[in-house]
Amino acid sequence: YRPAMPRPRVLALIQAGGVGGRLDVLTRERAKPALPFAGVHQLVDFPLSNLAHSGISDVWLSLQYQGSTLQEQVANGRPWDLDRNLGGLRILLPHEGTGGMDEEGFARGNADELFRFRDELASFEPDVVLVMSADHVYRLDYHDVLETHRDRDAECTVVVVESPEGDDPGDHGVVHVDEGRITAFDYKPDDPDGSTIVAEVIAYDPTVLREVLEELHRELNADAEISAAEGDTGLGDFGDHLLPRLVERGRTYAHRYDGYWRDVGQPHHYLRAHREVLTDDRDVLSVPSWPILSRLPQRVPARVLDGAEVGDSLLSPGCRVAGVVRRSVLGPGVVVEAGAEVHDSVLLSDTVVRAGARVHWSVVDADCEVAANARLGDPDASQALDDPDLVTLVGRGSRVVGAHPSGSRFEPGSMAAAGASSR
């Protein structure tokens, strides 16, 4: 007989405050984790669903840039059974009135944010702080990570993956692992020496985390004052100072994850990830025992009308298709009129593509209209899956107008800001 090991007291922190600047017009009016994925999900649904199925119910969600757009979507945690009196979902907002000028306002990186919330973390008294971002698509049982953390008696345990196809390891933190221990770490290198990267799910010993953060803060402010008026502690992202210091200490370990994982923080990665789930759920989207829980839209069923042609595509509730849709994802309420064509693209909710319009290799935000005979993108721009400059982006509420019988043309890589009327 072996008595069961007591479960650690785990506090999960989802850091959902980044600006998401590389997605440009798609994230100017929404937090990046509120960006839709596969029609009926938001990116934040993935870490929240993984936490729910992993049995972790103390979850803090940090909101900063456009935080209200995400706060609406999480609905107090109800879809993930996190609307509780004890535990459940707690929303963290930027610090104000802390007394420390370098801790006011928005955080300047995810390590900076951990430093600002160090007192709240300590008050919770967790055994483990499990920190993750909210802009990746994957399915992971976090208790596997916690077991690695416990078995290694680690100060820090980092989930690592092999850089997926079409992804540049230099966009991430690159690690070297020897018998499970991380021996070297290089953050966003120009010339990466390896392809094993940090998946931005990290378990910390909370005592060590606070000790190292405060140590780094003292060192960074010892020689020259970091402008307190600008609200900058100098800690930046986890890869700037925090993780390198923890690796130096010698008790930082890797938890290797071999399943599907995709960072969708750039236009071509966002488009590629949608292409990858068109005909294969990648063991993520429809696992019966591990559904991706969402605040699902209440819409009528999708309609495909006589004469329409649809292939290798995802249609969300409320769609109405009378034209041609190939290798594309249509969000809730999207309309593709007869004579219109949509190829290799993602259209978000309630966008309308009028008769005669052509859409290729594009991401079109919600509530847009692609007018009759207009052209978005280029049918020959297949390299858009590897090059963000070839993906055409249209911001929320825009109207792409056909100016003459042959239609206006929006070249590959063009962008229309939210609410624009473009020719």
Coordinates of C-alpha atoms in Angstrom, one line a residue:
Y1 CA 0.0 0.0 0.0
R2 CA 1.3 3.4 -1.0
P3 CA -0.7 6.4 0.2
A4 CA -1.5 8.9 -2.5
M5 CA 0.7 12.0 -2.6
P6 CA -1.1 15.1 -1.5
R7 CA -1.9 17.4 -4.4
P8 CA 0.1 20.6 -4.4
R9 CA -1.8 23.9 -4.0
V10 CA -1.5 25.2 -7.5
L11 CA -2.2 28.8 -8.6
A12 CA -2.5 29.2 -12.4
L13 CA -1.8 32.6 -13.9
I14 CA -2.7 33.3 -17.5
Q15 CA -0.9 36.3 -18.8
A16 CA -3.2 37.8 -21.4
G17 CA -2.0 41.4 -21.5
G18 CA 0.2 41.7 -24.5
V19 CA -0.5 44.2 -27.2
G20 CA -0.2 41.7 -30.1
G21 CA 1.4 44.3 -32.4
R22 CA 2.5 41.8 -35.0
L23 CA -1.2 41.0 -35.8
D24 CA -1.6 44.7 -36.4
V25 CA -5.2 45.6 -37.4
L26 CA -6.6 42.3 -35.9
T27 CA -5.6 43.3 -32.4
R28 CA -5.9 47.1 -32.3
E29 CA -9.4 46.8 -30.9
R30 CA -9.2 43.5 -29.0
A31 CA -6.8 41.7 -26.7
K32 CA -4.9 39.1 -28.6
P33 CA -6.3 36.2 -26.5
A34 CA -9.8 37.3 -27.5
L35 CA -8.9 36.7 -31.2
P36 CA -11.2 34.0 -32.6
F37 CA -9.8 30.6 -33.7
A38 CA -11.5 27.9 -35.8
G39 CA -14.7 29.9 -36.0
V40 CA -16.2 29.2 -32.6
H41 CA -13.3 29.6 -30.1
Q42 CA -11.1 32.4 -28.8
L43 CA -7.4 31.8 -28.1
V44 CA -8.0 32.1 -24.3
D45 CA -10.3 29.1 -24.5
F46 CA -7.3 26.8 -24.9
P47 CA -5.4 27.5 -21.6
L48 CA -8.7 27.8 -19.7
S49 CA -10.0 24.5 -21.1
N50 CA -6.7 22.8 -20.4
L51 CA -6.8 24.1 -16.8
A52 CA -10.4 22.9 -16.4
H53 CA -9.7 19.4 -17.6
S54 CA -6.5 19.3 -15.5
G55 CA -8.5 19.9 -12.4
I56 CA -6.9 23.3 -11.6
S57 CA -9.5 25.6 -10.3
D58 CA -7.5 28.5 -8.8
V59 CA -7.0 30.6 -12.0
W60 CA -6.0 34.2 -12.3
L61 CA -6.3 36.0 -15.6
S62 CA -4.2 39.1 -16.1
L63 CA -5.7 41.7 -18.3
Q64 CA -4.0 44.8 -19.6
Y65 CA -4.3 46.1 -23.2
Q66 CA -8.0 46.1 -24.4
G67 CA -8.8 44.0 -21.3
S68 CA -12.5 44.7 -21.5
T69 CA -12.8 42.8 -24.8
L70 CA -11.5 39.7 -23.1
Q71 CA -13.4 40.2 -19.9
E72 CA -16.7 39.9 -21.8
Q73 CA -15.6 36.7 -23.5
V74 CA -14.6 34.8 -20.3
A75 CA -18.0 35.4 -18.7
N76 CA -16.7 35.1 -15.1
G77 CA -15.3 31.7 -15.9
R78 CA -18.7 30.1 -16.3
P79 CA -17.9 27.9 -19.4
W80 CA -15.0 26.3 -17.5
D81 CA -16.8 25.9 -14.2
L82 CA -14.7 28.7 -12.7
D83 CA -17.5 30.9 -11.4
R84 CA -17.2 29.9 -7.8
N85 CA -17.4 31.4 -4.4
L86 CA -14.1 29.7 -3.3
G87 CA -11.3 29.7 -5.9
G88 CA -12.3 29.9 -9.5
L89 CA -11.5 32.7 -11.9
R90 CA -10.0 36.0 -10.7
I91 CA -9.4 38.9 -13.0
L92 CA -6.2 40.9 -12.4
L93 CA -6.0 44.5 -13.7
P94 CA -3.0 46.8 -14.0
H95 CA -1.6 48.1 -10.7
E96 CA -2.5 51.6 -9.7
G97 CA -1.7 53.5 -6.5
T98 CA 0.9 51.0 -5.4
G99 CA 3.3 53.6 -4.0
G100 CA 6.1 52.4 -6.3
M101 CA 6.4 54.5 -9.4
D102 CA 8.1 51.7 -11.4
E103 CA 5.1 49.5 -10.7
E104 CA 2.3 51.8 -11.9
G105 CA 0.2 51.2 -15.0
F106 CA 0.7 48.5 -17.6
A107 CA 3.5 45.9 -17.2
R108 CA 6.4 46.0 -19.6
G109 CA 6.7 42.3 -20.1
N110 CA 5.6 39.1 -18.4
A111 CA 8.4 39.0 -15.9
D112 CA 7.7 42.6 -15.0
E113 CA 4.1 41.6 -14.4
L114 CA 5.1 38.7 -12.1
F115 CA 7.1 41.2 -10.1
R116 CA 4.2 43.6 -9.8
F117 CA 1.9 40.8 -8.5
R118 CA 4.5 39.2 -6.1
D119 CA 2.6 40.2 -3.0
E120 CA -0.7 38.8 -4.3
L121 CA 1.0 35.6 -5.2
A122 CA 2.6 35.3 -1.8
S123 CA -0.7 35.9 0.0
F124 CA -2.2 33.0 -1.8
E125 CA 0.5 30.7 -0.5
P126 CA 0.7 28.3 -3.4
D127 CA 3.0 25.3 -3.6
V128 CA 3.4 25.9 -7.3
V129 CA 2.8 28.9 -9.6
L130 CA 1.9 27.7 -13.1
V131 CA 2.2 30.6 -15.6
M132 CA 1.1 30.5 -19.2
S133 CA 0.4 32.8 -22.1
A134 CA -2.9 32.8 -24.0
D135 CA -2.0 33.0 -27.6
H136 CA -1.1 29.3 -28.4
V137 CA -3.2 26.4 -29.7
Y138 CA -2.5 23.1 -27.9
R139 CA -4.0 20.4 -25.6
L140 CA -2.0 19.6 -22.5
D141 CA -2.6 18.0 -19.1
Y142 CA -0.9 20.4 -16.8
H143 CA -0.6 17.7 -14.1
D144 CA 2.0 16.0 -16.2
V145 CA 4.0 19.2 -16.0
L146 CA 3.5 19.4 -12.2
E147 CA 4.6 15.8 -11.8
T148 CA 7.9 16.6 -13.6
H149 CA 8.3 19.7 -11.4
R150 CA 7.8 17.6 -8.2
D151 CA 9.8 14.6 -9.3
R152 CA 12.8 16.8 -10.2
D153 CA 12.5 18.9 -7.1
A154 CA 12.8 21.8 -9.5
E155 CA 12.9 25.5 -8.9
C156 CA 11.4 26.0 -12.4
T157 CA 10.0 23.6 -15.0
V158 CA 9.6 24.8 -18.6
V159 CA 7.4 23.1 -21.2
V160 CA 9.4 22.8 -24.3
V161 CA 8.5 21.7 -27.9
E162 CA 10.2 21.3 -31.2
S163 CA 9.7 24.3 -33.3
P164 CA 6.8 23.4 -35.7
E165 CA 6.9 23.6 -39.5
G166 CA 7.0 27.1 -40.8
D167 CA 8.0 28.6 -37.4
D168 CA 11.4 30.3 -36.8
P169 CA 13.0 29.1 -33.5
G170 CA 14.5 32.6 -33.3
D171 CA 11.1 34.0 -32.5
H172 CA 11.1 32.1 -29.2
G173 CA 13.4 31.1 -26.4
V174 CA 15.8 28.3 -27.5
V175 CA 16.9 25.8 -24.9
H176 CA 19.5 23.0 -24.6
V177 CA 18.5 20.1 -22.4
D178 CA 20.8 17.5 -20.8
E179 CA 19.2 14.6 -19.0
G180 CA 16.1 16.7 -18.4
R181 CA 17.9 19.8 -17.0
I182 CA 18.0 23.0 -19.1
T183 CA 21.7 23.8 -19.4
A184 CA 21.5 26.8 -21.8
F185 CA 18.9 29.3 -22.8
D186 CA 19.0 31.9 -25.6
Y187 CA 16.1 34.3 -26.0
K188 CA 15.0 35.1 -29.5
P189 CA 18.4 34.6 -31.0
D190 CA 19.3 35.9 -34.5
D191 CA 21.0 32.6 -35.3
P192 CA 19.4 29.9 -33.2
D193 CA 21.6 27.0 -32.3
G194 CA 18.8 24.3 -32.1
S195 CA 15.1 23.9 -32.6
T196 CA 13.9 23.1 -29.0
I197 CA 11.9 26.1 -27.9
V198 CA 10.0 27.3 -24.8
A199 CA 6.2 26.8 -25.2
E200 CA 5.5 29.6 -22.6
V201 CA 4.0 27.3 -20.0
I202 CA 6.3 27.5 -16.9
A203 CA 5.9 26.1 -13.3
Y204 CA 7.7 28.0 -10.6
D205 CA 8.6 27.4 -7.0
P206 CA 6.9 30.6 -5.6
T207 CA 9.5 31.3 -3.0
V208 CA 12.4 31.1 -5.5
L209 CA 10.4 33.1 -8.0
R210 CA 10.0 36.0 -5.6
E211 CA 13.5 35.8 -4.4
V212 CA 15.0 35.9 -8.0
L213 CA 12.6 38.6 -9.2
E214 CA 13.5 40.9 -6.2
E215 CA 17.2 40.1 -6.7
L216 CA 17.1 41.0 -10.3
H217 CA 15.1 44.2 -9.6
R218 CA 17.8 45.3 -7.2
E219 CA 20.6 44.6 -9.6
L220 CA 18.9 46.3 -12.6
N221 CA 18.3 49.4 -10.5
A222 CA 21.7 49.5 -8.8
D223 CA 23.8 51.4 -11.3
A224 CA 21.3 53.6 -13.1
E225 CA 17.7 54.5 -12.4
I226 CA 15.2 52.9 -14.7
S227 CA 12.7 55.6 -15.4
A228 CA 10.2 55.2 -12.6
A229 CA 8.0 57.8 -14.2
E230 CA 7.6 55.5 -17.1
G231 CA 6.5 52.6 -14.9
D232 CA 9.3 50.3 -15.9
T233 CA 10.9 47.8 -13.4
G234 CA 13.4 46.8 -16.1
L235 CA 12.6 43.1 -15.8
G236 CA 10.9 42.8 -19.2
D237 CA 9.9 39.4 -20.5
F238 CA 10.7 36.1 -18.8
G239 CA 13.5 35.5 -21.3
D240 CA 15.3 38.8 -20.7
H241 CA 16.5 38.2 -17.2
L242 CA 14.3 35.8 -15.2
L243 CA 14.7 32.5 -17.0
P244 CA 18.5 33.0 -17.7
R245 CA 19.0 33.5 -14.0
L246 CA 17.0 30.5 -13.0
V247 CA 18.9 28.4 -15.6
E248 CA 22.2 29.6 -14.0
R249 CA 21.0 28.4 -10.6
G250 CA 21.0 24.8 -12.0
R251 CA 17.5 23.5 -11.0
T252 CA 15.5 24.4 -14.1
Y253 CA 14.1 21.4 -15.9
A254 CA 12.3 20.7 -19.2
H255 CA 9.0 19.0 -19.7
R256 CA 8.9 17.9 -23.3
Y257 CA 5.5 18.1 -25.0
D258 CA 5.2 16.2 -28.3
G259 CA 1.6 17.1 -29.3
Y260 CA 0.3 19.8 -31.6
W261 CA 1.4 23.3 -30.5
R262 CA 1.3 26.5 -32.5
D263 CA 2.0 30.1 -31.7
V264 CA -0.5 32.1 -33.7
G265 CA 0.9 35.6 -32.8
Q266 CA 1.8 36.5 -36.4
P267 CA -0.5 36.7 -39.5
H268 CA 1.1 33.8 -41.4
H269 CA 1.1 31.6 -38.3
Y270 CA -2.5 32.4 -37.6
L271 CA -3.4 31.5 -41.2
R272 CA -1.3 28.4 -41.2
A273 CA -2.8 27.1 -37.9
H274 CA -6.3 27.4 -39.4
R275 CA -5.1 25.5 -42.5
E276 CA -3.7 22.8 -40.3
V277 CA -7.1 22.1 -38.6
L278 CA -9.3 22.2 -41.7
T279 CA -9.3 18.4 -42.2
D280 CA -7.5 17.2 -39.1
D281 CA -8.4 18.2 -35.6
R282 CA -4.7 17.6 -34.6
D283 CA -5.9 15.8 -31.4
V284 CA -6.9 19.2 -30.1
L285 CA -10.3 20.4 -31.2
S286 CA -12.6 17.5 -30.8
V287 CA -11.3 15.0 -28.2
P288 CA -14.4 13.8 -26.4
S289 CA -12.8 13.6 -23.0
W290 CA -11.1 17.0 -23.4
P291 CA -13.4 19.4 -25.3
I292 CA -12.3 23.0 -25.9
L293 CA -14.9 24.8 -23.8
S294 CA -16.1 28.2 -25.1
R295 CA -18.7 30.8 -24.7
L296 CA -20.4 29.5 -27.9
P297 CA -22.4 31.8 -30.1
Q298 CA -26.1 31.2 -30.1
R299 CA -26.8 31.1 -33.9
V300 CA -29.0 29.1 -36.3
P301 CA -27.3 26.3 -38.2
A302 CA -25.0 27.1 -41.1
R303 CA -26.7 27.0 -44.5
V304 CA -25.1 25.9 -47.8
L305 CA -27.4 26.8 -50.6
D306 CA -28.0 25.1 -54.0
G307 CA -25.2 25.9 -56.4
A308 CA -22.6 26.6 -53.6
E309 CA -19.3 24.8 -53.6
V310 CA -17.5 24.2 -50.3
G311 CA -14.4 22.0 -49.7
D312 CA -11.9 21.5 -46.9
S313 CA -13.4 24.3 -44.9
L314 CA -15.0 25.0 -41.5
L315 CA -18.4 26.8 -41.4
S316 CA -19.6 28.2 -38.1
P317 CA -23.2 28.5 -36.9
G318 CA -25.2 31.2 -38.8
C319 CA -23.1 31.1 -42.0
R320 CA -24.9 31.4 -45.3
V321 CA -22.9 30.2 -48.4
A322 CA -24.2 30.5 -51.9
G323 CA -20.7 31.0 -53.6
V324 CA -17.4 29.1 -53.5
V325 CA -15.4 28.4 -50.3
R326 CA -12.2 26.5 -50.5
R327 CA -9.7 25.7 -47.7
S328 CA -11.1 28.5 -45.5
V329 CA -12.7 29.2 -42.1
L330 CA -15.9 31.2 -41.8
G331 CA -16.8 32.6 -38.5
P332 CA -20.4 32.8 -37.1
G333 CA -22.8 34.7 -39.4
V334 CA -20.5 35.0 -42.4
V335 CA -22.3 35.4 -45.8
V336 CA -20.7 34.4 -49.1
E337 CA -23.1 35.4 -51.9
A338 CA -23.6 33.6 -55.2
G339 CA -20.8 34.4 -57.6
A340 CA -18.4 35.2 -54.7
E341 CA -15.3 33.1 -54.0
V342 CA -13.2 32.7 -50.8
H343 CA -10.0 30.7 -50.9
D344 CA -7.3 30.0 -48.3
S345 CA -8.7 32.6 -45.9
V346 CA -10.2 33.2 -42.5
L347 CA -13.3 35.4 -42.2
L348 CA -14.5 36.4 -38.8
S349 CA -18.0 36.8 -37.6
D350 CA -20.8 38.6 -39.6
T351 CA -18.5 39.5 -42.6
V352 CA -20.2 39.6 -46.0
V353 CA -18.6 38.8 -49.3
R354 CA -20.7 40.2 -52.1
A355 CA -21.4 38.7 -55.6
G356 CA -18.4 38.7 -57.8
A357 CA -15.8 39.4 -55.1
R358 CA -12.7 37.3 -54.7
V359 CA -10.8 36.7 -51.5
H360 CA -7.4 34.9 -51.4
W361 CA -4.9 34.4 -48.6
S362 CA -6.6 36.9 -46.3
V363 CA -7.8 37.4 -42.8
V364 CA -10.9 39.6 -42.7
D365 CA -12.1 40.7 -39.3
A366 CA -15.7 40.8 -38.0
D367 CA -18.5 43.0 -39.5
C368 CA -16.7 43.7 -42.8
E369 CA -18.1 43.9 -46.3
V370 CA -16.1 42.9 -49.3
A371 CA -18.2 44.7 -52.0
A372 CA -19.2 43.3 -55.3
N373 CA -16.3 42.6 -57.7
A374 CA -13.6 43.6 -55.1
R375 CA -10.4 41.6 -54.9
L376 CA -8.5 40.8 -51.7
G377 CA -5.1 39.2 -52.0
D378 CA -3.6 37.2 -54.8
P379 CA -4.5 33.6 -55.8
D380 CA -0.8 32.9 -56.5
A381 CA 0.4 34.1 -53.0
S382 CA 0.7 30.5 -51.6
Q383 CA 3.9 31.5 -49.8
A384 CA 1.7 33.5 -47.4
L385 CA 1.9 30.5 -45.0
D386 CA 5.6 31.3 -44.5
D387 CA 5.7 35.1 -45.1
P388 CA 3.6 37.6 -43.0
D389 CA 4.1 40.2 -45.7
L390 CA 1.9 38.2 -48.1
V391 CA -1.1 37.9 -45.8
T392 CA -3.8 40.5 -46.5
L393 CA -5.4 41.8 -43.3
V394 CA -8.7 43.8 -43.0
G395 CA -9.7 45.3 -39.7
R396 CA -13.0 45.1 -38.0
G397 CA -16.0 47.0 -39.6
S398 CA -14.2 47.8 -42.9
R399 CA -15.6 48.0 -46.3
V400 CA -13.6 46.9 -49.3
V401 CA -15.2 48.6 -52.3
G402 CA -15.3 47.6 -56.0
A403 CA -14.7 50.8 -57.9
H404 CA -15.3 49.6 -61.4
P405 CA -16.6 46.5 -63.3
S406 CA -13.4 44.6 -62.9
G407 CA -13.3 45.4 -59.2
S408 CA -10.7 47.1 -56.9
R409 CA -7.7 45.1 -55.9
F410 CA -6.2 44.8 -52.5
E411 CA -2.6 43.5 -53.0
P412 CA -1.0 40.7 -51.0
G413 CA 0.2 42.0 -47.6
S414 CA -2.0 45.1 -47.7
M415 CA -3.8 46.1 -44.5
A416 CA -7.0 48.1 -43.9
A417 CA -7.5 49.6 -40.5
A418 CA -10.7 49.0 -38.6
G419 CA -13.6 50.9 -39.9
A420 CA -11.8 51.8 -43.2
S421 CA -13.4 52.1 -46.6
S422 CA -10.7 50.8 -49.0
R423 CA -10.4 50.8 -52.7

